[in-house]
CSV table of N, CA and C in Angstrom, one decimal:
chain,number,residue,atom,x,y,z
A,32,MET,N,16.0,47.6,1.1
A,32,MET,CA,16.6,46.4,0.5
A,32,MET,C,15.6,45.2,0.9
A,33,GLY,N,15.3,44.4,-0.2
A,33,GLY,CA,14.5,43.3,0.0
A,33,GLY,C,15.3,42.0,0.2
A,34,TYR,N,14.6,41.0,0.7
A,34,TYR,CA,15.2,39.7,1.0
A,34,TYR,C,14.6,38.7,0.0
A,35,GLU,N,15.4,37.8,-0.4
A,35,GLU,CA,14.9,36.7,-1.3
A,35,GLU,C,14.9,35.4,-0.5
A,36,VAL,N,13.8,34.7,-0.6
A,36,VAL,CA,13.7,33.4,0.1
A,36,VAL,C,14.4,32.3,-0.8
A,37,LEU,N,15.4,31.7,-0.2
A,37,LEU,CA,16.1,30.7,-0.9
A,37,LEU,C,15.6,29.3,-0.7
A,38,GLY,N,14.9,29.1,0.3
A,38,GLY,CA,14.3,27.8,0.6
A,38,GLY,C,13.4,27.8,1.8
A,39,SER,N,12.6,26.8,1.9
A,39,SER,CA,11.8,26.7,3.1
A,39,SER,C,11.6,25.3,3.5
A,40,VAL,N,11.1,25.1,4.7
A,40,VAL,CA,10.9,23.8,5.2
A,40,VAL,C,9.5,23.7,5.7
A,41,THR,N,8.7,22.7,5.3
A,41,THR,CA,7.4,22.5,5.8
A,41,THR,C,7.5,21.3,6.8
A,42,TYR,N,7.1,21.4,8.0
A,42,TYR,CA,7.1,20.3,9.0
A,42,TYR,C,6.1,19.2,8.6
A,43,ASP,N,6.6,18.0,8.4
A,43,ASP,CA,5.7,17.0,7.9
A,43,ASP,C,5.6,15.7,8.8
A,44,ASN,N,6.1,15.9,10.1
A,44,ASN,CA,6.0,14.8,11.0
A,44,ASN,C,6.8,13.5,10.6
A,45,LEU,N,7.6,13.5,9.6
A,45,LEU,CA,8.3,12.3,9.2
A,45,LEU,C,9.3,11.9,10.4
A,46,ILE,N,10.1,12.8,10.9
A,46,ILE,CA,11.1,12.5,11.9
A,46,ILE,C,10.4,12.5,13.2
A,47,ALA,N,10.5,11.4,14.0
A,47,ALA,CA,9.9,11.2,15.3
A,47,ALA,C,10.7,11.6,16.5
A,48,GLY,N,11.9,11.9,16.3
A,48,GLY,CA,12.8,12.2,17.4
A,48,GLY,C,14.2,12.1,17.0
A,49,THR,N,15.1,12.4,18.0
A,49,THR,CA,16.5,12.5,17.7
A,49,THR,C,17.3,11.5,18.5
A,50,GLU,N,16.6,10.5,19.2
A,50,GLU,CA,17.2,9.5,20.0
A,50,GLU,C,18.1,8.6,19.2
A,51,ILE,N,17.8,8.5,17.9
A,51,ILE,CA,18.6,7.6,17.0
A,51,ILE,C,19.1,8.5,15.9
A,52,GLU,N,20.4,8.5,15.7
A,52,GLU,CA,21.0,9.4,14.7
A,52,GLU,C,20.5,9.2,13.3
A,53,LEU,N,20.3,10.3,12.6
A,53,LEU,CA,19.8,10.2,11.2
A,53,LEU,C,21.1,10.1,10.4
A,54,LEU,N,21.3,9.0,9.7
A,54,LEU,CA,22.4,8.8,8.8
A,54,LEU,C,21.8,8.6,7.4
A,55,THR,N,22.5,9.1,6.3
A,55,THR,CA,22.0,9.1,5.0
A,55,THR,C,22.9,8.3,4.1
A,56,THR,N,22.4,7.9,3.0
A,56,THR,CA,23.2,7.2,1.9
A,56,THR,C,22.5,7.5,0.6
A,57,GLY,N,23.3,7.4,-0.5
A,57,GLY,CA,22.7,7.5,-1.8
A,57,GLY,C,22.2,6.2,-2.3
A,58,VAL,N,21.0,6.2,-2.9
A,58,VAL,CA,20.4,5.0,-3.5
A,58,VAL,C,19.9,5.4,-4.9
A,59,THR,N,20.4,4.5,-5.9
A,59,THR,CA,19.9,4.8,-7.3
A,59,THR,C,18.5,4.2,-7.4
A,60,LEU,N,17.5,5.1,-7.6
A,60,LEU,CA,16.1,4.6,-7.7
A,60,LEU,C,15.9,4.3,-9.2
A,61,ALA,N,15.2,3.1,-9.4
A,61,ALA,CA,14.9,2.7,-10.8
A,61,ALA,C,13.9,3.5,-11.5
A,62,ALA,N,14.2,3.7,-12.8
A,62,ALA,CA,13.2,4.5,-13.6
A,62,ALA,C,11.8,3.9,-13.6
A,63,GLY,N,10.9,4.8,-14.0
A,63,GLY,CA,9.5,4.3,-14.2
A,63,GLY,C,8.6,4.2,-13.0
A,64,GLN,N,9.0,4.8,-11.9
A,64,GLN,CA,8.2,4.8,-10.7
A,64,GLN,C,7.4,6.1,-10.5
A,65,GLY,N,7.6,7.1,-11.4
A,65,GLY,CA,7.0,8.4,-11.2
A,65,GLY,C,7.7,9.2,-10.2
A,66,VAL,N,7.0,10.1,-9.5
A,66,VAL,CA,7.5,10.9,-8.5
A,66,VAL,C,7.5,10.1,-7.2
A,67,VAL,N,8.7,9.8,-6.6
A,67,VAL,CA,8.7,9.1,-5.4
A,67,VAL,C,8.8,10.1,-4.3
A,68,LYS,N,7.8,10.2,-3.4
A,68,LYS,CA,7.7,11.3,-2.4
A,68,LYS,C,8.5,11.1,-1.2
A,69,ARG,N,8.9,12.2,-0.5
A,69,ARG,CA,9.6,12.2,0.8
A,69,ARG,C,8.8,11.3,1.7
A,70,GLY,N,9.5,10.4,2.4
A,70,GLY,CA,9.0,9.5,3.4
A,70,GLY,C,8.6,8.2,2.8
A,71,THR,N,8.9,7.9,1.5
A,71,THR,CA,8.6,6.7,0.8
A,71,THR,C,9.7,5.7,1.3
A,72,VAL,N,9.2,4.5,1.6
A,72,VAL,CA,10.2,3.5,2.0
A,72,VAL,C,10.6,2.6,0.7
A,73,ILE,N,11.9,2.4,0.7
A,73,ILE,CA,12.6,1.8,-0.5
A,73,ILE,C,13.2,0.5,-0.1
A,74,GLY,N,13.1,-0.5,-1.0
A,74,GLY,CA,13.9,-1.7,-1.0
A,74,GLY,C,14.8,-1.8,-2.1
A,75,LYS,N,15.6,-2.8,-2.2
A,75,LYS,CA,16.6,-2.9,-3.3
A,75,LYS,C,16.2,-4.1,-4.2
A,76,VAL,N,16.2,-4.0,-5.5
A,76,VAL,CA,16.0,-5.1,-6.4
A,76,VAL,C,17.3,-5.9,-6.4
A,77,SER,N,17.1,-7.3,-6.1
A,77,SER,CA,18.3,-8.1,-6.0
A,77,SER,C,19.2,-8.2,-7.2
A,78,THR,N,18.6,-8.2,-8.4
A,78,THR,CA,19.4,-8.4,-9.6
A,78,THR,C,20.1,-7.1,-10.0
A,79,THR,N,19.6,-5.9,-9.8
A,79,THR,CA,20.1,-4.7,-10.2
A,79,THR,C,20.7,-3.8,-9.1
A,80,GLY,N,20.3,-4.0,-7.9
A,80,GLY,CA,20.8,-3.2,-6.8
A,80,GLY,C,20.1,-1.8,-6.7
A,81,LYS,N,19.1,-1.6,-7.6
A,81,LYS,CA,18.5,-0.3,-7.7
A,81,LYS,C,17.3,-0.3,-6.7
A,82,GLY,N,17.0,0.9,-6.2
A,82,GLY,CA,16.0,1.1,-5.3
A,82,GLY,C,14.6,1.1,-5.9
A,83,LYS,N,13.6,0.5,-5.2
A,83,LYS,CA,12.2,0.5,-5.7
A,83,LYS,C,11.3,0.7,-4.5
A,84,VAL,N,10.2,1.3,-4.7
A,84,VAL,CA,9.2,1.4,-3.6
A,84,VAL,C,8.9,0.1,-3.0
A,85,THR,N,8.9,0.0,-1.7
A,85,THR,CA,8.7,-1.3,-1.0
A,85,THR,C,7.2,-1.6,-1.1
A,86,ASP,N,7.0,-2.8,-1.5
A,86,ASP,CA,5.6,-3.4,-1.6
A,86,ASP,C,5.7,-4.9,-1.2
A,87,LYS,N,5.0,-5.3,-0.2
A,87,LYS,CA,5.0,-6.6,0.3
A,87,LYS,C,4.7,-7.7,-0.8
A,88,ALA,N,4.0,-7.3,-1.8
A,88,ALA,CA,3.7,-8.2,-2.9
A,88,ALA,C,4.9,-8.3,-3.9
A,89,ASN,N,5.9,-7.5,-3.8
A,89,ASN,CA,7.0,-7.7,-4.7
A,89,ASN,C,7.8,-9.0,-4.5
A,90,THR,N,8.4,-9.5,-5.5
A,90,THR,CA,9.2,-10.7,-5.3
A,90,THR,C,10.7,-10.6,-5.8
A,91,ASP,N,11.0,-9.3,-6.1
A,91,ASP,CA,12.3,-9.0,-6.7
A,91,ASP,C,13.4,-8.6,-5.7
A,92,GLY,N,13.1,-8.7,-4.4
A,92,GLY,CA,14.0,-8.2,-3.4
A,92,GLY,C,13.6,-6.9,-2.8
A,93,SER,N,12.8,-6.1,-3.5
A,93,SER,CA,12.4,-4.8,-3.1
A,93,SER,C,11.2,-4.9,-2.0
A,94,GLN,N,10.8,-6.1,-1.8
A,94,GLN,CA,9.7,-6.3,-0.8
A,94,GLN,C,10.3,-6.1,0.7
A,95,VAL,N,11.6,-6.1,0.8
A,95,VAL,CA,12.3,-5.9,2.0
A,95,VAL,C,12.7,-4.4,2.2
A,96,ALA,N,12.1,-3.8,3.2
A,96,ALA,CA,12.3,-2.4,3.4
A,96,ALA,C,13.7,-2.1,4.0
A,97,LYS,N,14.3,-1.0,3.4
A,97,LYS,CA,15.7,-0.7,3.9
A,97,LYS,C,15.9,0.8,4.1
A,98,TYR,N,15.3,1.7,3.3
A,98,TYR,CA,15.6,3.1,3.4
A,98,TYR,C,14.3,4.0,3.3
A,99,VAL,N,14.5,5.3,3.7
A,99,VAL,CA,13.4,6.2,3.6
A,99,VAL,C,13.9,7.4,2.8
A,100,VAL,N,13.1,7.8,1.7
A,100,VAL,CA,13.5,8.9,0.8
A,100,VAL,C,13.4,10.2,1.6
A,101,ILE,N,14.5,11.0,1.4
A,101,ILE,CA,14.5,12.3,2.1
A,101,ILE,C,13.7,13.4,1.4
A,102,GLN,N,13.7,13.5,0.1
A,102,GLN,CA,12.9,14.5,-0.6
A,102,GLN,C,12.4,13.9,-1.9
A,103,ASP,N,11.3,14.5,-2.4
A,103,ASP,CA,10.7,14.0,-3.6
A,103,ASP,C,11.7,13.9,-4.8
A,104,VAL,N,11.6,12.7,-5.5
A,104,VAL,CA,12.4,12.5,-6.7
A,104,VAL,C,11.7,12.0,-7.8
A,105,ASP,N,11.9,12.5,-9.0
A,105,ASP,CA,11.1,12.1,-10.2
A,105,ASP,C,11.9,11.1,-11.0
A,106,THR,N,11.4,9.9,-11.0
A,106,THR,CA,12.0,8.7,-11.7
A,106,THR,C,11.2,8.4,-13.0
A,107,THR,N,10.4,9.3,-13.4
A,107,THR,CA,9.5,9.0,-14.6
A,107,THR,C,10.3,8.5,-15.8
A,108,ASP,N,11.4,9.3,-16.1
A,108,ASP,CA,12.1,9.0,-17.4
A,108,ASP,C,13.4,8.3,-17.3
A,109,SER,N,14.0,8.3,-16.0
A,109,SER,CA,15.4,7.7,-15.9
A,109,SER,C,15.6,7.3,-14.5
A,110,ASP,N,16.7,6.5,-14.3
A,110,ASP,CA,17.2,6.2,-13.0
A,110,ASP,C,17.6,7.5,-12.3
A,111,VAL,N,17.5,7.6,-11.0
A,111,VAL,CA,17.8,8.9,-10.3
A,111,VAL,C,18.5,8.5,-9.0
A,112,MET,N,19.7,9.2,-8.7
A,112,MET,CA,20.3,9.0,-7.4
A,112,MET,C,19.5,9.8,-6.4
A,113,ALA,N,19.1,9.2,-5.4
A,113,ALA,CA,18.4,9.8,-4.3
A,113,ALA,C,19.1,9.7,-3.0
A,114,VAL,N,19.0,10.7,-2.2
A,114,VAL,CA,19.5,10.6,-0.8
A,114,VAL,C,18.4,10.1,0.1
A,115,CYS,N,18.8,9.0,0.8
A,115,CYS,CA,17.8,8.3,1.7
A,115,CYS,C,18.4,8.2,3.1
A,116,TYR,N,17.4,8.2,4.0
A,116,TYR,CA,17.8,7.9,5.4
A,116,TYR,C,18.1,6.4,5.5
A,117,LYS,N,19.2,6.0,6.2
A,117,LYS,CA,19.4,4.6,6.4
A,117,LYS,C,19.3,4.3,7.9
A,118,THR,N,19.2,5.3,8.7
A,118,THR,CA,18.9,5.1,10.2
A,118,THR,C,18.1,6.2,10.7
A,119,GLY,N,17.4,6.1,11.8
A,119,GLY,CA,16.7,7.1,12.4
A,119,GLY,C,15.4,6.7,13.0
A,120,LEU,N,14.7,7.6,13.6
A,120,LEU,CA,13.4,7.4,14.3
A,120,LEU,C,12.3,8.1,13.6
A,121,PHE,N,11.3,7.4,13.0
A,121,PHE,CA,10.3,8.0,12.1
A,121,PHE,C,8.9,7.7,12.6
A,122,ASN,N,8.0,8.6,12.3
A,122,ASN,CA,6.6,8.5,12.6
A,122,ASN,C,6.1,7.4,11.6
A,123,ARG,N,5.5,6.4,12.1
A,123,ARG,CA,5.0,5.3,11.2
A,123,ARG,C,3.9,5.8,10.3
A,124,GLY,N,3.0,6.7,10.8
A,124,GLY,CA,1.9,7.2,10.0
A,124,GLY,C,2.4,8.1,8.8
A,125,ALA,N,3.6,8.6,8.8
A,125,ALA,CA,4.1,9.5,7.8
A,125,ALA,C,4.8,8.7,6.7
A,126,LEU,N,5.1,7.4,6.9
A,126,LEU,CA,5.8,6.6,5.9
A,126,LEU,C,4.9,6.2,4.8
A,127,LYS,N,5.4,6.1,3.6
A,127,LYS,CA,4.6,5.7,2.4
A,127,LYS,C,5.2,4.4,1.8
A,128,PHE,N,4.3,3.5,1.4
A,128,PHE,CA,4.6,2.3,0.8
A,128,PHE,C,3.9,2.0,-0.4
A,129,GLY,N,4.3,1.0,-1.2
A,129,GLY,CA,3.6,0.7,-2.4
A,129,GLY,C,2.5,-0.4,-2.1
A,130,GLY,N,1.6,-0.5,-3.0
A,130,GLY,CA,0.5,-1.5,-2.9
A,130,GLY,C,-0.3,-1.3,-1.7
A,131,LEU,N,-0.5,-2.5,-1.0
A,131,LEU,CA,-1.3,-2.5,0.2
A,131,LEU,C,-0.4,-2.6,1.5
A,132,SER,N,0.9,-2.4,1.3
A,132,SER,CA,1.8,-2.5,2.4
A,132,SER,C,1.6,-1.4,3.4
A,133,THR,N,1.9,-1.7,4.7
A,133,THR,CA,1.8,-0.8,5.8
A,133,THR,C,3.1,-0.8,6.6
A,134,ALA,N,3.2,0.1,7.5
A,134,ALA,CA,4.4,0.2,8.4
A,134,ALA,C,4.5,-1.1,9.2
A,135,GLU,N,3.3,-1.6,9.6
A,135,GLU,CA,3.4,-2.8,10.4
A,135,GLU,C,3.9,-4.0,9.7
A,136,ASP,N,3.7,-4.1,8.3
A,136,ASP,CA,4.1,-5.2,7.5
A,136,ASP,C,5.7,-5.2,7.5
A,137,HIS,N,6.3,-4.0,7.6
A,137,HIS,CA,7.7,-3.9,7.4
A,137,HIS,C,8.5,-3.4,8.7
A,138,GLU,N,7.9,-3.3,9.8
A,138,GLU,CA,8.5,-2.8,11.0
A,138,GLU,C,9.8,-3.6,11.4
A,139,ASP,N,9.7,-4.9,11.4
A,139,ASP,CA,10.8,-5.7,11.8
A,139,ASP,C,12.0,-5.6,10.9
A,140,GLU,N,11.8,-5.6,9.6
A,140,GLU,CA,12.9,-5.5,8.7
A,140,GLU,C,13.5,-4.0,8.7
A,141,LEU,N,12.7,-3.0,8.9
A,141,LEU,CA,13.2,-1.7,9.1
A,141,LEU,C,14.0,-1.6,10.3
A,142,ARG,N,13.6,-2.1,11.4
A,142,ARG,CA,14.4,-2.2,12.7
A,142,ARG,C,15.7,-2.8,12.5
A,143,ASN,N,15.7,-4.0,11.7
A,143,ASN,CA,17.0,-4.6,11.4
A,143,ASN,C,17.9,-3.8,10.6
A,144,ALA,N,17.3,-2.9,9.8
A,144,ALA,CA,18.2,-1.9,9.0
A,144,ALA,C,18.6,-0.7,9.7
A,145,GLY,N,18.1,-0.5,10.9
A,145,GLY,CA,18.4,0.7,11.8
A,145,GLY,C,17.4,1.8,11.7
A,146,ILE,N,16.2,1.5,11.2
A,146,ILE,CA,15.2,2.5,11.1
A,146,ILE,C,14.1,2.1,12.1
A,147,PHE,N,13.8,2.9,13.0
A,147,PHE,CA,12.8,2.6,14.1
A,147,PHE,C,11.6,3.5,13.9
A,148,LEU,N,10.4,2.9,14.3
A,148,LEU,CA,9.2,3.6,14.1
A,148,LEU,C,8.5,3.9,15.5
A,149,LYS,N,7.8,5.0,15.5
A,149,LYS,CA,7.1,5.5,16.6
A,149,LYS,C,5.8,6.1,16.2
A,150,ASP,N,4.8,6.0,17.1
A,150,ASP,CA,3.5,6.6,16.8
A,150,ASP,C,3.6,8.0,17.1
A,151,GLU,N,2.9,8.9,16.2
A,151,GLU,CA,2.9,10.3,16.4
A,151,GLU,C,2.1,10.6,17.7
A,152,LEU,N,2.6,11.5,18.5
A,152,LEU,CA,2.0,11.9,19.7
A,152,LEU,C,1.0,13.0,19.5
């Protein structure tokens, strides 16, 4: 009798520890961003409430980091509901941002949202 693999997990260093509980929420990601990868930091557009990849150069509200995407999501053709972390402890080097943004640019606002960063050991 053979076994079928139903799923697998590849360790990617995104989660930095369990000291802070991982809580999730649904966020509607705006269409037209292509594939938004696991670990991408999301802000919310003020006028629509939709999620958009955080970039410090944005001026639509999404420049403020709030969430971390749990798994890859394709927004190429339409808005997509994505599950995102809203709290937790994450490796700063594993997070992804838009433009020239870095974890250091958004660390204070992430902390205010309940997302804490740690350097990978």
